[in-house]
XYZ file of C-alpha atoms in Angstrom:
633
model
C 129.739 -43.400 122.089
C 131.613 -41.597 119.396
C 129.782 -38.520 119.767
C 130.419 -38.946 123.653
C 134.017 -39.296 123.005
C 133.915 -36.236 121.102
C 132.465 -33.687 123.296
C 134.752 -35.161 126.249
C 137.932 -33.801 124.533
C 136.189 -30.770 123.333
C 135.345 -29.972 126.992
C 139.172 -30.541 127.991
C 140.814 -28.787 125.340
C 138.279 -25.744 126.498
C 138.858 -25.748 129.593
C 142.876 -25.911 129.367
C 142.647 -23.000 126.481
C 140.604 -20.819 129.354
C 143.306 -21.117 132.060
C 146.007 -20.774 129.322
C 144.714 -17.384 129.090
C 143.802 -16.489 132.557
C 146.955 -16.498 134.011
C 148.461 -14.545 130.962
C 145.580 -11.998 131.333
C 146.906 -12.052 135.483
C 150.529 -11.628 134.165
C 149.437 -8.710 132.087
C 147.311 -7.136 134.771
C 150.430 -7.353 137.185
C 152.834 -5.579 134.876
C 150.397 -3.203 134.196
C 149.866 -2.153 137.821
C 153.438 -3.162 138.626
C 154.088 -0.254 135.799
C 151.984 1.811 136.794
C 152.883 1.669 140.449
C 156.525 2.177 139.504
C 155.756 5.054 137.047
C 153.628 7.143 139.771
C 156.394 6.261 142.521
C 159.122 7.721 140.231
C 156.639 10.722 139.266
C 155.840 11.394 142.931
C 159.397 11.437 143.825
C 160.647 13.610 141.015
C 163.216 16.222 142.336
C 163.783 20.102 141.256
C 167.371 20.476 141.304
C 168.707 23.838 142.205
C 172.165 24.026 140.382
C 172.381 28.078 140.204
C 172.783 30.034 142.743
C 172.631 33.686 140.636
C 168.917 32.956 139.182
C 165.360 32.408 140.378
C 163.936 29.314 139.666
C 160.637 29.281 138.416
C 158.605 25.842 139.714
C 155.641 26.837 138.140
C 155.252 23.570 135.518
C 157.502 21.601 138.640
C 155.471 21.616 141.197
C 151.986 18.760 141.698
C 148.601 20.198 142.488
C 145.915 18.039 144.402
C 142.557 20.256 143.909
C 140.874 19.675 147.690
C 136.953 20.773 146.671
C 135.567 20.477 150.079
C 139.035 21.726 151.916
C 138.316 19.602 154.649
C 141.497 17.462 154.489
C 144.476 18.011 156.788
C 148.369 17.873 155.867
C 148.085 13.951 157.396
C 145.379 12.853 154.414
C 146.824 14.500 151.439
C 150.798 13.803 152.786
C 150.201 9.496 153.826
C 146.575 8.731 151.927
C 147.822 6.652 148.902
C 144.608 7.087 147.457
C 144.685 10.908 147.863
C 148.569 10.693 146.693
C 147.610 9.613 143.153
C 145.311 12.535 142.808
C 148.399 15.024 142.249
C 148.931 15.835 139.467
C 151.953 18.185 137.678
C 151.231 21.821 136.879
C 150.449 23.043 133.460
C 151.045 27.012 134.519
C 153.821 28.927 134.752
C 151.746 30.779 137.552
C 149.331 28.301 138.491
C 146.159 30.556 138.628
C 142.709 28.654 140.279
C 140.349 32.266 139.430
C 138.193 32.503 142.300
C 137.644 28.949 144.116
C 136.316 27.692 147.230
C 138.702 25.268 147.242
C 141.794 24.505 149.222
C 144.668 24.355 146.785
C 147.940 21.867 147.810
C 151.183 22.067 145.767
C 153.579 20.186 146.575
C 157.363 19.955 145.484
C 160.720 18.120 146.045
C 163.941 20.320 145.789
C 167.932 19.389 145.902
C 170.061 22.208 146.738
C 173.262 21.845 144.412
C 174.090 25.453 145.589
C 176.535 26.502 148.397
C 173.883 28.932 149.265
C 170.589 28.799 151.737
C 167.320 28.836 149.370
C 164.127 30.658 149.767
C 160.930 30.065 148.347
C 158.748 33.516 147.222
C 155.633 32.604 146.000
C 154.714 36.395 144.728
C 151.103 37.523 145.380
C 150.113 39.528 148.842
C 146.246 38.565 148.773
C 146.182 35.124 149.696
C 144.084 34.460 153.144
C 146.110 31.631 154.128
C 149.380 29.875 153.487
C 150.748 26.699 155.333
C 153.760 25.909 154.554
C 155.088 22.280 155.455
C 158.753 20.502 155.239
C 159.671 17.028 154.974
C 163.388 16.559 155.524
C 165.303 13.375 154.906
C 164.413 12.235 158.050
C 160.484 12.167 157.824
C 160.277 15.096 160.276
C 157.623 17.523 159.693
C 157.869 21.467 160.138
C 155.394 23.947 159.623
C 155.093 27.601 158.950
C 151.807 30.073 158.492
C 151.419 33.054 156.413
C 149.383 34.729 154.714
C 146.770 38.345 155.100
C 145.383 37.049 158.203
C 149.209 36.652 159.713
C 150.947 39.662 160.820
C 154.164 40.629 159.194
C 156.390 40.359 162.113
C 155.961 36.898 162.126
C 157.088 35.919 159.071
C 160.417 34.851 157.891
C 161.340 37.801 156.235
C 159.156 41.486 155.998
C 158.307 42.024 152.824
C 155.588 42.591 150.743
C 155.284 39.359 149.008
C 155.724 36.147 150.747
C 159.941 34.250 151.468
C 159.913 31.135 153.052
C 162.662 29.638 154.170
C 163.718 26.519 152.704
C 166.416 25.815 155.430
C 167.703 23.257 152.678
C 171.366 22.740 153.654
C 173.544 22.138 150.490
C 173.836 18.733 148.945
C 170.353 17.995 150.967
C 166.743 17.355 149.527
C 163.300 18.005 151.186
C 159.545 17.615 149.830
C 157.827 20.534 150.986
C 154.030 20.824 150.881
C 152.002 24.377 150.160
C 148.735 24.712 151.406
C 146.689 27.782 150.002
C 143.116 29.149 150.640
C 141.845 32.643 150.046
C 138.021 34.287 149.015
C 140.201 36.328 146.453
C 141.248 35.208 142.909
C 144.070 32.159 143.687
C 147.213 32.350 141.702
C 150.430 31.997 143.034
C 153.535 32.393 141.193
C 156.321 30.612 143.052
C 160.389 30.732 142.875
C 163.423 29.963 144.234
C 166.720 31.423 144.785
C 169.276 32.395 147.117
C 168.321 35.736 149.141
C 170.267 37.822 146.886
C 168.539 36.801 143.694
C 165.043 38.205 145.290
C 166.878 41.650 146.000
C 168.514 42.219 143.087
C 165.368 40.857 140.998
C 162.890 42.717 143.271
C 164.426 46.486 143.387
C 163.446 47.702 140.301
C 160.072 46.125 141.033
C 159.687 48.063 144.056
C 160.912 51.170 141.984
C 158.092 50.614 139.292
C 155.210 50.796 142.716
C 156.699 53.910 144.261
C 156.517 55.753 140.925
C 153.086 54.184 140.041
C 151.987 55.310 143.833
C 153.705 58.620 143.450
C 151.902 59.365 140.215
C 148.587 58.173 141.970
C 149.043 59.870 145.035
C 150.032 63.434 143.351
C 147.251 63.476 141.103
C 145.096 62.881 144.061
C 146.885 65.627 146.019
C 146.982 67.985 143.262
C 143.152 67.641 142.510
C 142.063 67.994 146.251
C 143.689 71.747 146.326
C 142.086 72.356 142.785
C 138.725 70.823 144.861
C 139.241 73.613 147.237
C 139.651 76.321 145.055
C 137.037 75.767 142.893
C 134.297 73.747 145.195
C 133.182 71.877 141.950
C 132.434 68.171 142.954
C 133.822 66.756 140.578
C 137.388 66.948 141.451
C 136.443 65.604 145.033
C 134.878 62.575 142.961
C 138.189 62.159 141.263
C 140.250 63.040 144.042
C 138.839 59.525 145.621
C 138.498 57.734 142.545
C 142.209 57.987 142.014
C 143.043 57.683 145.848
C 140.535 54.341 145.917
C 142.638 52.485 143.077
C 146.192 53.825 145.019
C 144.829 51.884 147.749
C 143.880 48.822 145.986
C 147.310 48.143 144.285
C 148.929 49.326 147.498
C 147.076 46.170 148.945
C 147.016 44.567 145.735
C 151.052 44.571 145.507
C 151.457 44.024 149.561
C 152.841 47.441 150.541
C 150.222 48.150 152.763
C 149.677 45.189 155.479
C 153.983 46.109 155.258
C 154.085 49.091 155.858
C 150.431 51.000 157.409
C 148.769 47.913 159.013
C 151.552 45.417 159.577
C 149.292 44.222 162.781
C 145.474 44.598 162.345
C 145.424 41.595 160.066
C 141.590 41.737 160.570
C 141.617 45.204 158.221
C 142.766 42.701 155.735
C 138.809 41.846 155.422
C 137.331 45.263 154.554
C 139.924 45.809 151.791
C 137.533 45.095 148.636
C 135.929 48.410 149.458
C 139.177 50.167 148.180
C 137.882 48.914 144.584
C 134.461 49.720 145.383
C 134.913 52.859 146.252
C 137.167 53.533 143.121
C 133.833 51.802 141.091
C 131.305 53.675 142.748
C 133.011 56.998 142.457
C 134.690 56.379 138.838
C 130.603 56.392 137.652
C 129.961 59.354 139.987
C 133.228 61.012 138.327
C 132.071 60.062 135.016
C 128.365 61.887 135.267
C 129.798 65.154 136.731
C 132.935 65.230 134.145
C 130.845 64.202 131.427
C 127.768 66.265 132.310
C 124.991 63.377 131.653
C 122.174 65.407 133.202
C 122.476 67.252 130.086
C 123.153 64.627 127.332
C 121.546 61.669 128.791
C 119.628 62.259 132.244
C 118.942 58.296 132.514
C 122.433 57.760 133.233
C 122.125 59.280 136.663
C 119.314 56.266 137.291
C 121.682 53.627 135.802
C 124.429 54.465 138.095
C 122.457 54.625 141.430
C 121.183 51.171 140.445
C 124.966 49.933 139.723
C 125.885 51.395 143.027
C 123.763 50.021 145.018
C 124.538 46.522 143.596
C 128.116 47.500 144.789
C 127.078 48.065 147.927
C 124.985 44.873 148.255
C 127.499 42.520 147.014
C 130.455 44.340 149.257
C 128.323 43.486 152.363
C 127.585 40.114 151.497
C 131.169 39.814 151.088
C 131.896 40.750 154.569
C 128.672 39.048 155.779
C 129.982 35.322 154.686
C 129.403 35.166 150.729
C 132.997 34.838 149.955
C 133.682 33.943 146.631
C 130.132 34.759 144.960
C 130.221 38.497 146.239
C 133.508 38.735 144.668
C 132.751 36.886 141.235
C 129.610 39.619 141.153
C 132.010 42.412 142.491
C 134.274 41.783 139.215
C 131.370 41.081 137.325
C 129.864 44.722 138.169
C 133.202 46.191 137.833
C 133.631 45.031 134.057
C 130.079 46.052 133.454
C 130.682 49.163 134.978
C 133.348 50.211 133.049
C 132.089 49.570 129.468
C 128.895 51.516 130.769
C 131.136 54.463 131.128
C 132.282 53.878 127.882
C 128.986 53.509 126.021
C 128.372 57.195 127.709
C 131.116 58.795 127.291
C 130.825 57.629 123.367
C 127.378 59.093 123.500
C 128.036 62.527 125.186
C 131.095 62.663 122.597
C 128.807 62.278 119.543
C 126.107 64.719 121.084
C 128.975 67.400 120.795
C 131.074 67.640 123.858
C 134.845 68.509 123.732
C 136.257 67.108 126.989
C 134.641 63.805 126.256
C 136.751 62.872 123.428
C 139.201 63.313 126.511
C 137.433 61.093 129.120
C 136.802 58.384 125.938
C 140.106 58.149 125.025
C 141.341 57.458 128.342
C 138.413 54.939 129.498
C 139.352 52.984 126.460
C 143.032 52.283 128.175
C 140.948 51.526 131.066
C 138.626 49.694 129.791
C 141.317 47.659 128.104
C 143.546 47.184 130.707
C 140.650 46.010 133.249
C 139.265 43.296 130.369
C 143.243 41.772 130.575
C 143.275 41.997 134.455
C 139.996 40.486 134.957
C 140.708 37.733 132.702
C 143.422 37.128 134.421
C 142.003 36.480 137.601
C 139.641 34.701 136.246
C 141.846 31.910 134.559
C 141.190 33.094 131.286
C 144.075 34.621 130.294
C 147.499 32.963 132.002
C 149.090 34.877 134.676
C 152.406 36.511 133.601
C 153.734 39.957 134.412
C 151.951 41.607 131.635
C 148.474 40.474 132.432
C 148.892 40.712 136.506
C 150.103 44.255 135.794
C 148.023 45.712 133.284
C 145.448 46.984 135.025
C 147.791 49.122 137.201
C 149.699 50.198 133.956
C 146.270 50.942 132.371
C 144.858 53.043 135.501
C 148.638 54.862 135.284
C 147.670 56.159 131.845
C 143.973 56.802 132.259
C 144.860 59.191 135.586
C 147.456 61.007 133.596
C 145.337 61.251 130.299
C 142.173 62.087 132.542
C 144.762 65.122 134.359
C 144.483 66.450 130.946
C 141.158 66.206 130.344
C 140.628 68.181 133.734
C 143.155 70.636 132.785
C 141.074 71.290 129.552
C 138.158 71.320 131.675
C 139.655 74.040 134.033
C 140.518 76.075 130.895
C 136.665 75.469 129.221
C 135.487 76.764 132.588
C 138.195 79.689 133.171
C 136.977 80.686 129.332
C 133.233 80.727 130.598
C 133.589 82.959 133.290
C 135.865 85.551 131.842
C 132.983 85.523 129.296
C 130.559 85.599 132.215
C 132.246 88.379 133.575
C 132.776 89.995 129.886
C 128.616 89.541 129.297
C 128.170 90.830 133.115
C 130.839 94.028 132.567
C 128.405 94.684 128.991
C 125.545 94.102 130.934
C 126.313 96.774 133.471
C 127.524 99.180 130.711
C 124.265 98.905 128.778
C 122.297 99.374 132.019
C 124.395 102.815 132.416
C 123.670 103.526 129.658
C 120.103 103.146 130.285
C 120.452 105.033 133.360
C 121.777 107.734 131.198
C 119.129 107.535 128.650
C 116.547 107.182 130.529
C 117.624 110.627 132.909
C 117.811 112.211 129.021
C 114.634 110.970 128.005
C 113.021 111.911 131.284
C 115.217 115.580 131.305
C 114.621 116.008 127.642
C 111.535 114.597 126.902
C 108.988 113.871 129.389
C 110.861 117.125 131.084
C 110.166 119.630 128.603
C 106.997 119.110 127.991
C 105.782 119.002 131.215
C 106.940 122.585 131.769
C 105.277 123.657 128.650
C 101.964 122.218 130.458
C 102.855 124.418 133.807
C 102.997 127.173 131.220
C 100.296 126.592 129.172
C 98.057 125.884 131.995
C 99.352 129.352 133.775
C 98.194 130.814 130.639
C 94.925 129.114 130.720
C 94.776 130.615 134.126
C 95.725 133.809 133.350
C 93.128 134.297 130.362
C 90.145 132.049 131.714
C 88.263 135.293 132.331
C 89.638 137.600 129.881
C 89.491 135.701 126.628
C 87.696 132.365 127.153
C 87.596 131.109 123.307
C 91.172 130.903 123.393
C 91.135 128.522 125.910
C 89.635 125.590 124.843
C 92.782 125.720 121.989
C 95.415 125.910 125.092
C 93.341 123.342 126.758
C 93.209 121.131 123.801
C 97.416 121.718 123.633
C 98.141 120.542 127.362
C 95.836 117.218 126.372
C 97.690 116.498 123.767
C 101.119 117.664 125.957
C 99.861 115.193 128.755
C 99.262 112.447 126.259
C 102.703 112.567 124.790
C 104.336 112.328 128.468
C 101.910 109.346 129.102
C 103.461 107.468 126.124
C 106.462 108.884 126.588
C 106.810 107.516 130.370
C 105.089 103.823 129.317
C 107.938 104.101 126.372
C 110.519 103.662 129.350
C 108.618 101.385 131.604
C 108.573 99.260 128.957
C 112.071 99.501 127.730
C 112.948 98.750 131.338
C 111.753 95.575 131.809
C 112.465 94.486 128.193
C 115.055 91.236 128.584
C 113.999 89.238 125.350
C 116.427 89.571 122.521
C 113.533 88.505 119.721
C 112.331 91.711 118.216
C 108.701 90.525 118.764
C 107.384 92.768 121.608
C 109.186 95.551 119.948
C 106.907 94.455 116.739
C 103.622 94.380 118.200
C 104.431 98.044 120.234
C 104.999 99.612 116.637
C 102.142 98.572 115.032
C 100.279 99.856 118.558
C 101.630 103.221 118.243
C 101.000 103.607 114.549
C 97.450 102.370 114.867
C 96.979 105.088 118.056
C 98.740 107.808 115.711
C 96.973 107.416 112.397
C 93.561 105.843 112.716
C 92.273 108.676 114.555
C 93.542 111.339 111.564
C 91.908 108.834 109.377
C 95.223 107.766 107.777
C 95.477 105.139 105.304
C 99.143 103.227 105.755
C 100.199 99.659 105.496
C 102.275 97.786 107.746
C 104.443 95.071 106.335
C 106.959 92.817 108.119
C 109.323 89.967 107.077
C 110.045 87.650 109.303
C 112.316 88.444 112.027
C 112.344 85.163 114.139
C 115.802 85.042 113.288
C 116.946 88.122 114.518
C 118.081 89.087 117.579
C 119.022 92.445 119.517
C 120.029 93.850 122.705
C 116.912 95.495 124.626
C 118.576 99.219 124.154
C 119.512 98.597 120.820
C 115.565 97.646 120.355
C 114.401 100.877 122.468
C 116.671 102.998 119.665
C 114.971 101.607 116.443
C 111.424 102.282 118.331
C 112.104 105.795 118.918
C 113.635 106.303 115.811
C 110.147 104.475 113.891
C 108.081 106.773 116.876
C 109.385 109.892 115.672
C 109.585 109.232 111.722
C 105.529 107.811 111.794
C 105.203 110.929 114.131
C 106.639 113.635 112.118
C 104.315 111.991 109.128
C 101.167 112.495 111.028
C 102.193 116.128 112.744
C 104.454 118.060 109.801
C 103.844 115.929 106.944
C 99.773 116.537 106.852
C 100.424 112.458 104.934
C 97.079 111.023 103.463
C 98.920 107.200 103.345
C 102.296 105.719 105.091
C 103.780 103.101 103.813
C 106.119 100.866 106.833
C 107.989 98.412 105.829
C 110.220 96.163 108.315
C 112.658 93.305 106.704
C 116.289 91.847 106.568
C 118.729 90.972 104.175
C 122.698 89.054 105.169
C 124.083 92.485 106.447
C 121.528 94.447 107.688
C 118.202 95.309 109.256
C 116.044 97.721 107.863
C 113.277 100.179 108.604
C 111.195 102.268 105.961
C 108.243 104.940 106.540
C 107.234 106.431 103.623
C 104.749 109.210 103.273
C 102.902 110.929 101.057
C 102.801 114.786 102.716
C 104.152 117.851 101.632
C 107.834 117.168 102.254
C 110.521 119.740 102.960
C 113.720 121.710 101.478
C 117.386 119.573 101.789
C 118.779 122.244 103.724
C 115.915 122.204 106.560
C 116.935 118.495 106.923
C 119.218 119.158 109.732
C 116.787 121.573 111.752
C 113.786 120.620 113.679
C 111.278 117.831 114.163
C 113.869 115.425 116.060
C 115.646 114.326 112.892
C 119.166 115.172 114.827
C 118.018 113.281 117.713
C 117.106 109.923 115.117
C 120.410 110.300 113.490
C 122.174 110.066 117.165
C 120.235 106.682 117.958
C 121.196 105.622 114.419
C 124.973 105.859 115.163
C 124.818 104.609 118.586
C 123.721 101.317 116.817
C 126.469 101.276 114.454
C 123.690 102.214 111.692
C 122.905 104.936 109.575
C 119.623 107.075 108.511
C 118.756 108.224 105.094
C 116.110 110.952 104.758
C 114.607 111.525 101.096
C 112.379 114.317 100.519
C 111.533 117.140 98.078
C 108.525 119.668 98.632
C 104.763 118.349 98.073
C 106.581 114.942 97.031
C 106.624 113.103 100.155
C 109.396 112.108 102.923
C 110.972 108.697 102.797
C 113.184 107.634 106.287
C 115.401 104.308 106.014
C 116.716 103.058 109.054
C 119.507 100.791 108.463
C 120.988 98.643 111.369
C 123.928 96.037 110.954
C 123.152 92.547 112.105
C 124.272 89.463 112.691
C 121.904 86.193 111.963
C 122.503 83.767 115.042
């Protein structure tokens, strides 16, 4: 019974503790949603006072966001839903920036106008698809506005370039206003408010800093097209679209052009991502033809083709229905793009090339300039003035520093053909002169001898009858006359068609002619030659040291009576150098200047800037050098 009695009060005193502690646990879960029900009321009906009336307010960090992912909800659900309400939430951007969503972005904000003065709202960036704009007054009635690329200009509040709502906030009143935003492009929208005369004050400069940035475009591109004309090289018409391509972009970029040169055919609006297409595709096309790849790297050519096409693919899935995937692989290409460009130009630049160190030192800005921008639209970097503009700052810099990388390229090219025109000009001269020479030659030469055959064979005729041993010597003279006019004429054919600058074929025709003129005399020589793959000389210049070796191996065989001829054929740093050395019965100094063509050697000697030395002394042999300045390429 004791134990019964026990458990009895054990069982009350349990059972009073539990609903001790369930109603406090009630109490506490009533404050606590009584709190937090009083704390979301007084956050959801937090107001932005306006107080100044000579500054823009920036609502950036003031405004809620409510993220809609599958932007099927209307003004009704996100404005009256509670459960939708609590789901705003305050903005931790300056700019709020979303990158490129699918989502439909609301921000909504209360204001109190503490100014004497009528507010707008500018929420300052041209490339959003859609804005709907919604006021609350103080009276729960609802107003709407639309906006946005797909709404023409005329009916908006006021035509600018940026979007002004307005707030038709009377003073001392306060309105909730609700944003609604969509677009396939990169979200961000930086949003202010001020009276209207804040936004022109604020704005001027602004539009100052496009026009010039336009102007600079636009002149380049101008400039470059005549150049295109004059010239016909394609690579100014590449840059010549390049540069127009990116003016277009930030003119739609910034606004100004769905203002000012398609204020009404909203649906152009759609087709405007080929402006930076175009300014991809023909950057890498610019970028080959400035930089010359089919020279330094041929694969590039392959590389681009395949970039450009992935362009092209991703552009018309864009305007087939991809939306935001064709443009996260548009920037992705883009990026990719330009540090491929980079990589080459760096490559040409080490290979050797002058006007790349140009091209890489202004793709570096770029390059630069479109890792900030693309970061920025892609939430990476936060979106401020700096980072929404660098890109157009950066393509400022990389058109003027690329203008002087053309201008050197005009020069490089002006250089070339005045040295065209110099080689062509020395290339004429030396084939008058070989007009002349070879009218000498054929006058001189080849002419003289063949009227000693018409005489010689006239005398042949003449004593045929009369004194027939004496014949078969005159006979024996016109063969030998006939042969000399054979090599003689094959001399000039040959020199003719000579075009190699290697002294090789002039080489191997040496040692011909010295093995046709001394084998058959049964005279010992040796033939020795360096090597001459260094060396180079003009065709003529080759003809003269032929004749000049033809005549001195001749004169050895036909007035020397030589037994052995020494040739030797070498180089040192200044000059080249011929030797035939004989072993014949030589000749007096003062006959040196008379007879056996030695006048005619000396000639070709100084015509090559060279000199001939002739040592001899009677029954001591003849020694020629031929000496011929050079220089080792």
């Amino acid at each position: 019974m004791k134990n019964i009695h026990c458990f009895l009060l054990l069982r009350t005193l349990v059972k009073a503790g539990t609903t001790i502690i369930m109603k406090e646990v009630k109490g506490f879960c009533l404050i606590f949603l009584f709190t937090q029900l009083f704390f979301f009321g007084a956050f959801s009906q937090r107001q932005v006072v306006i107080d100044n009336p000579n500054e823009a307010r920036i609502i950036g960090r003031e405004i809620e966001i409510f993220e809609d992912k599958t932007a099927s909800l209307t003004f009704d659900d996100v404005s009256k839903r509670r459960d939708i309400d609590a789901y705003f939430t305050r903005s931790l951007q300056t700019n709020p920036n979303f990158g490129i969503t699918s989502s439909v972005i609301w921000a909504r904000v209360t204001l109190h106008n503490k100014t004497s003065q009528n507010l707008f709202l500018e929420i300052a960036e041209a490339t959003i698809d859609s804005i709907i704009f919604y006021k609350i007054d103080s009276h729960k009635k609802v107003t709407l506005k639309k906006s946005g690329t797909y709404v023409p200009v005329a009916e908006r509040d006021l035509k600018t370039n940026f979007y002004l709502f307005d707030l038709n906030l009377p003073a001392g009143e306060t309105c909730t206003y609700y944003i609604r935003f969509q677009t396939s492009l990169p979200l961000l929208f930086p949003m202010r408010v001020a009276p209207l005369k804040v936004y022109f004050e604020d704005n001027h400069p602004k539009d100052l800093m496009q026009g010039i940035y336009l102007g600079i475009m636009i002149v380049m591109a101008i400039f470059n097209f005549f150049i295109f004309c004059t010239v016909r090289t394609k690579v100014y018409l590449y840059y010549v679209i390049y540069v127009s391509s990116f003016a277009c972009f930030f003119a739609y970029n910034k606004g100004i052009s769905h203002e000012f040169i398609w204020p009404n055919a909203v649906w152009f609006n759609r087709f405007t991502p080929i402006f930076i297409s175009m300014g991809i595709i023909f950057s890498l096309l610019f970028a080959n033809s400035f930089l010359n790849v089919q020279r330094y790297l041929p694969i590039s050519n392959k590389i681009s083709r395949v970039l450009i096409i992935l362009i092209l693919l991703f552009l018309v899935g864009h305007w087939l229905g991809l939306g935001t995937t064709s443009i996260i692989l548009l920037n992705s290409i883009a990026f990719l793009a330009v540090i491929y460009v980079l990589v080459i130009a760096t490559y040409v630049w080490m290979k050797g090339s002058e006007e790349a160190l140009f091209f890489l030192s202004a793709w570096s800005i770029m390059l630069i300039s479109a890792l900030i921008f693309i970061m920025q639209l892609s939430n990476i970097l936060p979106s401020d003035n700096f980072t929404r503009n660098a890109l157009q700052v950066g393509s400022a810099l990389e058109v003027v520093l690329l203008s002087f990388a053309l201008a050197y390229r005009i020069n490089k090219d002006r250089k070339e053909k005045e040295q065209f025109q110099a080689e062509v000009i020395t290339q004429l001269k030396a084939n008058d002169q070989m007009r002349n020479r070879i009218a000498r030659d054929l006058h001189d030469d080849i002419g003289s001898t063949l009227s000693s055959i018409g005489i010689l064979s006239q005398v042949v005729e003449n004593q045929i009858d009369r004194n027939p041993s004496s014949v078969k010597d005159l006979v024996h003279r016109i063969s030998e006359s006939s042969q000399k006019v054979q090599r003689s004429l094959s001399d000039i054919v040959w020199t003719t068609k000579q075009t190699e600058e290697s002294l090789d074929s002039v080489i191997v025709k040496m040692k011909e002619f010295t093995a046709e003129m001394l084998e058959p005399k049964n005279v010992d020589y040796s033939f020795n030659v360096a090597d001459l793959s260094k060396i180079q000389f003009s065709p003529l210049k080759q003809y003269n040291i032929y004749l000049v070796f033809k005549e001195a191996v001749n004169n050895s065989v036909k007035y020397a009576q030589a037994t052995h001829v020494e040739i030797a054929i070498y180089f040192n740093e200044e000059y080249f150098t011929v030797i035939v050395k004989d072993n014949g019965i030589g000749f007096e100094e003062v006959n040196i200047k008379q007879g056996n063509g030695l006048n005619n050697m000396k000639e070709r000697a100084l015509a090559m800037n060279g000199s001939l030395q002739i040592l001899t002394q009677p029954s001591k042999g003849t020694l020629i050098e031929l000496k011929v300045p050079l220089n080792i390429k």
